[in-house]
PDB file of C-alpha atoms in Angstrom:
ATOM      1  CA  UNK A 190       0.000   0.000   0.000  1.00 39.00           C
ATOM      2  CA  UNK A 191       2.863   2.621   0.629  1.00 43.00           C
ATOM      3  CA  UNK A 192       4.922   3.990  -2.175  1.00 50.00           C
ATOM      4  CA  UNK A 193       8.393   2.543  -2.200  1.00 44.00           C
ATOM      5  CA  UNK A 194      11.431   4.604  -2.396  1.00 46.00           C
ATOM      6  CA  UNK A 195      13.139   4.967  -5.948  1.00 43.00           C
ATOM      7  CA  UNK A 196      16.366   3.868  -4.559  1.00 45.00           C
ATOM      8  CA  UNK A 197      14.926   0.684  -3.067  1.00 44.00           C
ATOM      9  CA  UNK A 198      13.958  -0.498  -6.484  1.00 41.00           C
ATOM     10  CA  UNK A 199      15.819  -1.034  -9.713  1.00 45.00           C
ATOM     11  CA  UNK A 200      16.398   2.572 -10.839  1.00 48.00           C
ATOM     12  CA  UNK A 201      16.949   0.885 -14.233  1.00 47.00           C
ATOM     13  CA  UNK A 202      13.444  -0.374 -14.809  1.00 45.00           C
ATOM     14  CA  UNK A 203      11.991   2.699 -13.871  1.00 46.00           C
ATOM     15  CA  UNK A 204      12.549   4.509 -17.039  1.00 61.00           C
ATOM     16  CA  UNK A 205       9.302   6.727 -16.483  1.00 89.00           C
ATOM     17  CA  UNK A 206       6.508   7.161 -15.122  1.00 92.00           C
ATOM     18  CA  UNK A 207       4.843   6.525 -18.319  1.00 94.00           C
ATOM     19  CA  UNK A 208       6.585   3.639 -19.317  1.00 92.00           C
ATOM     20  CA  UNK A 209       5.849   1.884 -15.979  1.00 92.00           C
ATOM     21  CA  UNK A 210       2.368   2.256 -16.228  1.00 93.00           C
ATOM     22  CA  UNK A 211       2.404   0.684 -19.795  1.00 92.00           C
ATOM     23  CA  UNK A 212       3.778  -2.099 -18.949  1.00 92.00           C
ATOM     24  CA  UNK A 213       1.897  -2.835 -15.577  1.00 92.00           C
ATOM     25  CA  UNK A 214       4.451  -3.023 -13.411  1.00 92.00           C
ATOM     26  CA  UNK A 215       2.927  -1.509 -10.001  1.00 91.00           C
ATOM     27  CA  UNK A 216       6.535  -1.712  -8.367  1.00 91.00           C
ATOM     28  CA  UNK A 217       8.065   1.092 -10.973  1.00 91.00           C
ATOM     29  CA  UNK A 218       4.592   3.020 -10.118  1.00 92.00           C
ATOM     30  CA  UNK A 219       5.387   2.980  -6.684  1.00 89.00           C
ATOM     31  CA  UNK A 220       9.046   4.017  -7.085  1.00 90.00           C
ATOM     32  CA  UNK A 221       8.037   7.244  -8.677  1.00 91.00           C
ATOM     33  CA  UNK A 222       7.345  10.418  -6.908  1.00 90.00           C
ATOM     34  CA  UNK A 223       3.677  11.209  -6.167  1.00 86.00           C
ATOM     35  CA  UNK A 224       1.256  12.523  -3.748  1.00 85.00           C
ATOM     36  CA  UNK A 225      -1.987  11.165  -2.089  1.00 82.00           C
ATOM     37  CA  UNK A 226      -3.771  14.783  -1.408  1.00 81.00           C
ATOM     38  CA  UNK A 227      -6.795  13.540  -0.203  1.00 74.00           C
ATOM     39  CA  UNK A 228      -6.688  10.599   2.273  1.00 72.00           C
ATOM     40  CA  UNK A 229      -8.577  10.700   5.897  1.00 68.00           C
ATOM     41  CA  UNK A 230      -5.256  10.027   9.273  1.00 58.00           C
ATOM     42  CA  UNK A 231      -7.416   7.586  10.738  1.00 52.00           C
ATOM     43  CA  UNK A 232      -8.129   5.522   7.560  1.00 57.00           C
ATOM     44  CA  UNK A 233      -4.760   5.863   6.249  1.00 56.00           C
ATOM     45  CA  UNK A 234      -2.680   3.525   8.199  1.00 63.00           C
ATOM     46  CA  UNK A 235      -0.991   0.275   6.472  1.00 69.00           C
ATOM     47  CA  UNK A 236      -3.208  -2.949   6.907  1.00 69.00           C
ATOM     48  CA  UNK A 237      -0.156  -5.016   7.607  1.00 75.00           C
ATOM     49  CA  UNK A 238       1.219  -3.362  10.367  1.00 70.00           C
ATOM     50  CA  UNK A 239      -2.388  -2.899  11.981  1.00 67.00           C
ATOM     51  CA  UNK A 240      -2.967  -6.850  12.120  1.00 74.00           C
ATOM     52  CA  UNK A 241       0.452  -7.511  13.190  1.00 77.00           C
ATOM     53  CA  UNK A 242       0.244  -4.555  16.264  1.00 69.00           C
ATOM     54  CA  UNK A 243      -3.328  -5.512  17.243  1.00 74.00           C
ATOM     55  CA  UNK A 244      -3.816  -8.927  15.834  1.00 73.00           C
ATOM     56  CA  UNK A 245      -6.816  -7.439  13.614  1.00 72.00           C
ATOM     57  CA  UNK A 246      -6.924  -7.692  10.232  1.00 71.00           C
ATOM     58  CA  UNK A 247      -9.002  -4.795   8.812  1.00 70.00           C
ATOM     59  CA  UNK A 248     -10.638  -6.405   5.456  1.00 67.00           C
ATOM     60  CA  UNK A 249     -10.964  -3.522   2.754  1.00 69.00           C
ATOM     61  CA  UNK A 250     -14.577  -2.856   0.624  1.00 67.00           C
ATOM     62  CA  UNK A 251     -15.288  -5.416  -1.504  1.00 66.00           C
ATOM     63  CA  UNK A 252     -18.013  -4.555  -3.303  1.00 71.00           C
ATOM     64  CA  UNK A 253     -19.960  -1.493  -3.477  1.00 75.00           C
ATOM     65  CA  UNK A 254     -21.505   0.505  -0.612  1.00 64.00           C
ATOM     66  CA  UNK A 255     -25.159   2.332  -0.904  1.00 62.00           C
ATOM     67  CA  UNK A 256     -24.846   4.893   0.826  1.00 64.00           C
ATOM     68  CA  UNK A 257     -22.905   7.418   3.233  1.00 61.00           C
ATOM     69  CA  UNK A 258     -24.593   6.180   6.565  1.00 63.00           C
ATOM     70  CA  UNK A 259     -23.069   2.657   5.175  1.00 61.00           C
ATOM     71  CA  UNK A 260     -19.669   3.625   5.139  1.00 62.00           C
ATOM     72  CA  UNK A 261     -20.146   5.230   8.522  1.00 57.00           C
ATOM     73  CA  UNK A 262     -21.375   1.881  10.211  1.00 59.00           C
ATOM     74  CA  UNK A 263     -18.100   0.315   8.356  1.00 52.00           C
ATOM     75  CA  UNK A 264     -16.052   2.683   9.632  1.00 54.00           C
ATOM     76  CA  UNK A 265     -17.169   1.409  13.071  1.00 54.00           C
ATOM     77  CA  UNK A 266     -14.422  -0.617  13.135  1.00 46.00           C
ATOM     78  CA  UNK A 267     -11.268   1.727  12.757  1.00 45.00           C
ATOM     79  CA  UNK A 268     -12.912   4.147  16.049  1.00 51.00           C
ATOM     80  CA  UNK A 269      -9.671   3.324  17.671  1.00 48.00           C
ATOM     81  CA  UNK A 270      -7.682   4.457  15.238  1.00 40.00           C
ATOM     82  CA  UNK A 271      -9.112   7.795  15.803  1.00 46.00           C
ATOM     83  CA  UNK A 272      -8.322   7.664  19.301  1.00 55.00           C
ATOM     84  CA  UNK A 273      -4.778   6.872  18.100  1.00 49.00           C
ATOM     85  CA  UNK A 274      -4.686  10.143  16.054  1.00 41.00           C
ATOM     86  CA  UNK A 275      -5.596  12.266  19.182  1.00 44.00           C
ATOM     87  CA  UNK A 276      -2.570  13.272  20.403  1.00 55.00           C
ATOM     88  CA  UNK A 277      -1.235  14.314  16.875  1.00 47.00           C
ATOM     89  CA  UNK A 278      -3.470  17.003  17.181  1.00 43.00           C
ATOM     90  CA  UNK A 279      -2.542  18.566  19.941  1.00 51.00           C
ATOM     91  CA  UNK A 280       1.108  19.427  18.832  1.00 59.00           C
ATOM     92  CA  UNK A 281      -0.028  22.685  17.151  1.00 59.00           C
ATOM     93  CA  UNK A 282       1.999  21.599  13.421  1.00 70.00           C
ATOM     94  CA  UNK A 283      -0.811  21.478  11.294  1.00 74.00           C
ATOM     95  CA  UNK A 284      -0.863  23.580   7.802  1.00 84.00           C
ATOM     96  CA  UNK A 285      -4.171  22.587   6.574  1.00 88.00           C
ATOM     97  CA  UNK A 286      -7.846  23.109   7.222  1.00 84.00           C
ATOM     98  CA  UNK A 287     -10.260  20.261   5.928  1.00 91.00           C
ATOM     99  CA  UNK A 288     -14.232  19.733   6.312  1.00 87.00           C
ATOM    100  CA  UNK A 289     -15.729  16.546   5.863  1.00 86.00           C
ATOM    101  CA  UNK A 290     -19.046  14.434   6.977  1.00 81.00           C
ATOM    102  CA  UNK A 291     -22.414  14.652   5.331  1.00 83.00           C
ATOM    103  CA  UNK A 292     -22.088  18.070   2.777  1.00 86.00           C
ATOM    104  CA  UNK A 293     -26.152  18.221   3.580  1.00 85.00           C
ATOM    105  CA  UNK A 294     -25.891  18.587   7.648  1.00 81.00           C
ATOM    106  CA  UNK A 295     -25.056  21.785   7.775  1.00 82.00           C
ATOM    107  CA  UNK A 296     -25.046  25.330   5.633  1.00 89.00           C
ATOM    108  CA  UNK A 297     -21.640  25.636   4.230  1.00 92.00           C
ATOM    109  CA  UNK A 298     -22.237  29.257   5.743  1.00 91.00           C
ATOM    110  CA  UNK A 299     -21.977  28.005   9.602  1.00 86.00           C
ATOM    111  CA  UNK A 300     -18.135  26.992   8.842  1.00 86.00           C
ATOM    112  CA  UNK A 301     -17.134  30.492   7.346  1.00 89.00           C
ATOM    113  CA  UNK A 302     -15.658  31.814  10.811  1.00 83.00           C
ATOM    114  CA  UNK A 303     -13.489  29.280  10.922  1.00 83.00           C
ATOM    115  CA  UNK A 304     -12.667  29.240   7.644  1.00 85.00           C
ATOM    116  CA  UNK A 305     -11.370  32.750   7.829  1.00 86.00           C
ATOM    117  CA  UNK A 306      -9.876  32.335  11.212  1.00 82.00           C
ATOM    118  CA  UNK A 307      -7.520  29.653   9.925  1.00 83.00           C
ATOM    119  CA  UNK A 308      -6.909  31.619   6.923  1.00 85.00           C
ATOM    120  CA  UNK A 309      -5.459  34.437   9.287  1.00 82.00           C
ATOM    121  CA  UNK A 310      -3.112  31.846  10.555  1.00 80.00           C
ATOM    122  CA  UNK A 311      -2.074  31.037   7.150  1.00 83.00           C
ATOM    123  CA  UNK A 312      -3.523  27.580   6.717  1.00 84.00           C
ATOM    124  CA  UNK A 313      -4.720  25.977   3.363  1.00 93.00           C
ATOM    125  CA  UNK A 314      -7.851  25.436   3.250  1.00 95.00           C
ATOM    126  CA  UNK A 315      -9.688  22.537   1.870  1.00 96.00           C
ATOM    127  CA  UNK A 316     -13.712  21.071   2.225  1.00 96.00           C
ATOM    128  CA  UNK A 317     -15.029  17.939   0.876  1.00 95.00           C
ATOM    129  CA  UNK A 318     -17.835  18.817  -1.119  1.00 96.00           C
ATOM    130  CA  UNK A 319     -19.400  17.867  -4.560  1.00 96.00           C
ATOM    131  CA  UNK A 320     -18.997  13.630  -3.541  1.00 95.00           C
ATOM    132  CA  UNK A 321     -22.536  13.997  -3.216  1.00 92.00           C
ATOM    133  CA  UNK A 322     -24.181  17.294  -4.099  1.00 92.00           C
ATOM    134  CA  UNK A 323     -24.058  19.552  -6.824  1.00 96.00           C
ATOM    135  CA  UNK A 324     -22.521  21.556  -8.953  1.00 98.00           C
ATOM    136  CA  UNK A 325     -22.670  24.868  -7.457  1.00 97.00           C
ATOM    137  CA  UNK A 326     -22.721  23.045  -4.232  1.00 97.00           C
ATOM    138  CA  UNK A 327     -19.148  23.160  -5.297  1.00 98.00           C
ATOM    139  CA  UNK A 328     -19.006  26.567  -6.657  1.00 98.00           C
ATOM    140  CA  UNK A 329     -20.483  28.108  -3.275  1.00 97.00           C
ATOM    141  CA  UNK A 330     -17.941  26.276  -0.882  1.00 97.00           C
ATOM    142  CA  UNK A 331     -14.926  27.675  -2.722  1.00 98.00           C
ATOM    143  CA  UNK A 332     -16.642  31.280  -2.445  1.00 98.00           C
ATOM    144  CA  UNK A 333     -17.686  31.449   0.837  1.00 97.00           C
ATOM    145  CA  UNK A 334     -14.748  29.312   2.233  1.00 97.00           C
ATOM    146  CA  UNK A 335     -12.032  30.622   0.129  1.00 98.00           C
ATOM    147  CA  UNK A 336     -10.916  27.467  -0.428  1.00 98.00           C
ATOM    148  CA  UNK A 337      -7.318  26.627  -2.040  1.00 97.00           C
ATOM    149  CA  UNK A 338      -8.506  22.928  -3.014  1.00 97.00           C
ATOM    150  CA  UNK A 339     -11.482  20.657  -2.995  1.00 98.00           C
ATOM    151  CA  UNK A 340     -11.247  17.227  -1.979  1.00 96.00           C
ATOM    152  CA  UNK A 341     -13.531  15.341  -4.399  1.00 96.00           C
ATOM    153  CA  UNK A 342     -15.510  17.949  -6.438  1.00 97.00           C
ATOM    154  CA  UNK A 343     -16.991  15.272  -8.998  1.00 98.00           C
ATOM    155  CA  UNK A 344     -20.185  17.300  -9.309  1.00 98.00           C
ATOM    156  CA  UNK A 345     -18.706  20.191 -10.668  1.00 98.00           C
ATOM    157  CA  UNK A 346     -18.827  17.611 -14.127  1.00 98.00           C
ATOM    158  CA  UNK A 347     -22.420  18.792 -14.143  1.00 98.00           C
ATOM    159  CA  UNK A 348     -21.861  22.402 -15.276  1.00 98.00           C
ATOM    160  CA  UNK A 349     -19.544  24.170 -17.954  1.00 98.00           C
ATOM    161  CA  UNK A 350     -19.791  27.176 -15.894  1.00 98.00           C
ATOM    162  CA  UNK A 351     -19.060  25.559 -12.709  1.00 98.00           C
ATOM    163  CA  UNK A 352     -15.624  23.989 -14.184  1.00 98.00           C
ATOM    164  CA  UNK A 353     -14.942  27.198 -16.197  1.00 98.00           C
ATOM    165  CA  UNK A 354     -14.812  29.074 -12.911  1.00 98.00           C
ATOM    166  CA  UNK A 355     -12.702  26.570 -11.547  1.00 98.00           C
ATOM    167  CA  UNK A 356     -10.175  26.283 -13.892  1.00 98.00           C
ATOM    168  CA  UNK A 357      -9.995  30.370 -14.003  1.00 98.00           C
ATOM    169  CA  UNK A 358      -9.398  30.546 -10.251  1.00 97.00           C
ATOM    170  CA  UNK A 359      -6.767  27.413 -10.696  1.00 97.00           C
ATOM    171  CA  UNK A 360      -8.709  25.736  -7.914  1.00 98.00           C
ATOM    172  CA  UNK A 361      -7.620  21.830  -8.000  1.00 98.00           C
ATOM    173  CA  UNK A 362     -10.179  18.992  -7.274  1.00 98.00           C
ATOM    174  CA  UNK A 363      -8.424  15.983  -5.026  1.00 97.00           C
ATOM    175  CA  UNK A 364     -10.215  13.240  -6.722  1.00 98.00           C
ATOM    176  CA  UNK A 365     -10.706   9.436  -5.584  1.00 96.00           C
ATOM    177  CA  UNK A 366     -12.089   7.276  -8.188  1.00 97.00           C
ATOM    178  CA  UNK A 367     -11.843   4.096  -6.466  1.00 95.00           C
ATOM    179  CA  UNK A 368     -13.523   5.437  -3.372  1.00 93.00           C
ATOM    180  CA  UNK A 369     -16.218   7.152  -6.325  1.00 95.00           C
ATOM    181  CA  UNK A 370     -17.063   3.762  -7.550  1.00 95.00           C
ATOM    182  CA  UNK A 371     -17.134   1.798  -4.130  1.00 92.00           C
ATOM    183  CA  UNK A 372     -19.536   4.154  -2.839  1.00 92.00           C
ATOM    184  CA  UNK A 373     -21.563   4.203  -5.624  1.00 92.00           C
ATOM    185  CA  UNK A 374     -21.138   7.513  -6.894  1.00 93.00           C
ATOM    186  CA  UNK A 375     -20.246   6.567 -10.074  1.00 95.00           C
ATOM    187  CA  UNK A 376     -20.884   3.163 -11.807  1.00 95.00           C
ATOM    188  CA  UNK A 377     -17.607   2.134 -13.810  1.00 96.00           C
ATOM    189  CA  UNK A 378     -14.880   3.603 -13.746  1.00 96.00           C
ATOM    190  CA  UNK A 379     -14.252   3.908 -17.027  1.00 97.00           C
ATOM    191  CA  UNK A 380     -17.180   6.734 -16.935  1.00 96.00           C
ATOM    192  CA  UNK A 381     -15.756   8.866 -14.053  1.00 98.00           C
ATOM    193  CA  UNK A 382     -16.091  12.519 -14.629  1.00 98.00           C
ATOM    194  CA  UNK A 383     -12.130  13.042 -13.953  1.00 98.00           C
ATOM    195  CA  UNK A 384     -11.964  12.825 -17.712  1.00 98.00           C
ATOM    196  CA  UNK A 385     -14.751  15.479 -18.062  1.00 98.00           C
ATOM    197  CA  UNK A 386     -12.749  17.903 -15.460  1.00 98.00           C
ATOM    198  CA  UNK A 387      -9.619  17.692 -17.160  1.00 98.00           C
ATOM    199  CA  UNK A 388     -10.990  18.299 -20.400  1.00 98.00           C
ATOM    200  CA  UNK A 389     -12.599  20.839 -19.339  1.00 98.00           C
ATOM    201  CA  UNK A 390      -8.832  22.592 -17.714  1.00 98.00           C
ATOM    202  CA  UNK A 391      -9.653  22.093 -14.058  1.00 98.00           C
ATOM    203  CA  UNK A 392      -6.478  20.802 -12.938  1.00 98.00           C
ATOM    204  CA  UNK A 393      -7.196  17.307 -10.705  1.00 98.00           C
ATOM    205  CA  UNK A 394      -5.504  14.559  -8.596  1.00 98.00           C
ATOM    206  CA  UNK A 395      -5.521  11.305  -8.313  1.00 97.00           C
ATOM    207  CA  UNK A 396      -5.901  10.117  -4.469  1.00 95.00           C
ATOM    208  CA  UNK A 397      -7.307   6.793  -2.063  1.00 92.00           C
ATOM    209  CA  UNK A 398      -9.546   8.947   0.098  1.00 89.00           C
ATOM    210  CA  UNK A 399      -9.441   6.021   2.600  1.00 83.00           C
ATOM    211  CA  UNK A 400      -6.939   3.224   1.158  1.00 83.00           C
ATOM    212  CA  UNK A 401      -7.550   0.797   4.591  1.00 84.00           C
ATOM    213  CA  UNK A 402     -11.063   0.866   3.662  1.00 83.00           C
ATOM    214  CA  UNK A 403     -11.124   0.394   0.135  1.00 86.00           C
ATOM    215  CA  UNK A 404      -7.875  -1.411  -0.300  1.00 85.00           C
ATOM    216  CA  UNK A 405      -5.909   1.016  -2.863  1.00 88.00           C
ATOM    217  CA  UNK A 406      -2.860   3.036  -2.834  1.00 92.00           C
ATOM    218  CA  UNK A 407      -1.836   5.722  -5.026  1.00 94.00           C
ATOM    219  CA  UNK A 408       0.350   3.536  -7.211  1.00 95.00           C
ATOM    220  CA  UNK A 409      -2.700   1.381  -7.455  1.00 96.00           C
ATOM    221  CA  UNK A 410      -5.241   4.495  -8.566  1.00 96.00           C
ATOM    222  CA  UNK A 411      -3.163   5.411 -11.417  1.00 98.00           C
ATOM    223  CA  UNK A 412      -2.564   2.536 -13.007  1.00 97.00           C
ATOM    224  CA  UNK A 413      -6.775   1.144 -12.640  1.00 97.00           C
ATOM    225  CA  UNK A 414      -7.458   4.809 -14.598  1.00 98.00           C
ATOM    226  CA  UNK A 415      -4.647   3.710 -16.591  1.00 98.00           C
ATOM    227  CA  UNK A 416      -6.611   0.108 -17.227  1.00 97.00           C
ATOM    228  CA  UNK A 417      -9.914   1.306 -17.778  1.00 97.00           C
ATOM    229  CA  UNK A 418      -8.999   3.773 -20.514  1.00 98.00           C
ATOM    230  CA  UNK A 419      -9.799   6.954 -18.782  1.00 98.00           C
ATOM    231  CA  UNK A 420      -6.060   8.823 -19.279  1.00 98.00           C
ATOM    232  CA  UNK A 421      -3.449   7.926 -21.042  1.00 97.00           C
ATOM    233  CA  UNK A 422       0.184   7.335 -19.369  1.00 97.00           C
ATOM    234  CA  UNK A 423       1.348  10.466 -20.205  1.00 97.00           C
ATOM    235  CA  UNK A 424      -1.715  12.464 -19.157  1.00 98.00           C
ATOM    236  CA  UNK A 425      -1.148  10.306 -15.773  1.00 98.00           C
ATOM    237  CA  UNK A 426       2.304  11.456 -15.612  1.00 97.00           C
ATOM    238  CA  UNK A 427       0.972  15.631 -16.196  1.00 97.00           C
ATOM    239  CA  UNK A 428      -1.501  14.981 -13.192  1.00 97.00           C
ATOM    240  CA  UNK A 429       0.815  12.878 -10.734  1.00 97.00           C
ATOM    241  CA  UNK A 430       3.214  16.253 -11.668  1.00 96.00           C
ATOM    242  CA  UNK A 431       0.329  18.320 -10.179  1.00 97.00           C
ATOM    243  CA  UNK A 432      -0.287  16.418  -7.185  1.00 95.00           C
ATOM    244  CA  UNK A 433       3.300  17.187  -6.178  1.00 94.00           C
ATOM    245  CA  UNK A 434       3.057  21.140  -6.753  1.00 90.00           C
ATOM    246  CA  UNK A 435       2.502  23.445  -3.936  1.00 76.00           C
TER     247      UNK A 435
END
């Protein structure tokens, strides 16, 4: 599940990233730079080391969830790894500001003091939004939030406008197509709106959202877009580049 360090593999084989995906060969994926920009602490701890810690073996999604409330009562099972995270945020290091949950509990409005509080402290600020609503779902939480990024975003497929006025404000979408298809939001991959958003100049990411859960890393993402037909290698190689900008 974790990326393995170029010099740990043969540097020879791993002529590019291109190349590696081509021929399939999810070692020379892993052993080139990239970034997983949208991925939840809790869910993103290795599966091996978990089992051999606690003696619990945390089995990934198999097959699709229906809903949102179904992933919660899954998620049941990784509560202690929450309580694990605790003390990490009490240090006082972090650079980043992220909402998630159900987009529909809440008026994006109620999180705007916050929002501009952490932006005073210089923080990057992020919201999950667009999994499950709408287009200008999306469009509203990057005004009213200010938001640098948006982890998922899918709905902003929906509308020209929406992705126009993305792209213009250079606003990138952290996208997760395996967690997309596992939870239903989309039905193959090979149809996921990441093609539409590129197309369209909105600069995106590939990411696992939760890779305990649904059994995926990074390496893993890329080449099953790869696979299904949805980007070519060297269109993978442009957005792996933007996942490790700034």
């Amino acid at each position: 599940m974790r990326d393995m360090p170029a010099d740990t593999y043969n540097d020879q084989r791993v002529k590019s990233f291109p190349d590696a995906l081509a021929r399939g060969d999810l070692q020379a994926v892993r052993a080139c730079p990239k970034a997983d920009l949208h991925t939840h602490g809790f869910a993103k701890a290795d599966r091996d080391y978990i089992r051999e810690k606690t003696g619990r073996d945390i089995v990934p999604v198999e097959t699709p969830l229906k809903s949102m409330d179904a992933t919660h009562e899954w998620a049941k099972a990784l509560s202690s790894l929450r309580e694990w995270m605790s003390p990490w945020l009490e240090l006082g290091f972090h650079k980043v500001l992220d909402l998630s949950g159900d987009e529909f509990a809440q008026p994006i409005e109620v999180f705007q003091p916050l929002y501009r509080a952490a932006k005073k402290k210089g923080m990057r600020l992020k919201a999950h939004v667009g999994e499950w609503g709408t287009a200008d779902d999306v469009r509203r939480a990057v005004e009213v939030l200010e938001l640098d990024e948006v982890q998922h975003g899918i709905a902003a497929s929906e509308s020209t406008a929406v992705m126009r006025f993305l792209a213009n404000q250079r606003i990138r979408l952290n996208i997760c197509p395996t967690s997309n298809l596992m939870l239903g939001r989309v039905a193959r991959l090979q149809d996921h709106p990441i093609r539409t958003l590129f197309d369209a100049g909105v600069k995106v990411t590939v990411n696992t959202d939760d890779a305990i859960v649904f059994g995926a890393g990074v390496s893993e993402e890329f080449l099953r877009l790869y696979r299904a037909g949805v980007f070519t290698a060297s269109e993978l190689d442009l957005i792996r580049q933007w996942g490790l900008e700034d």
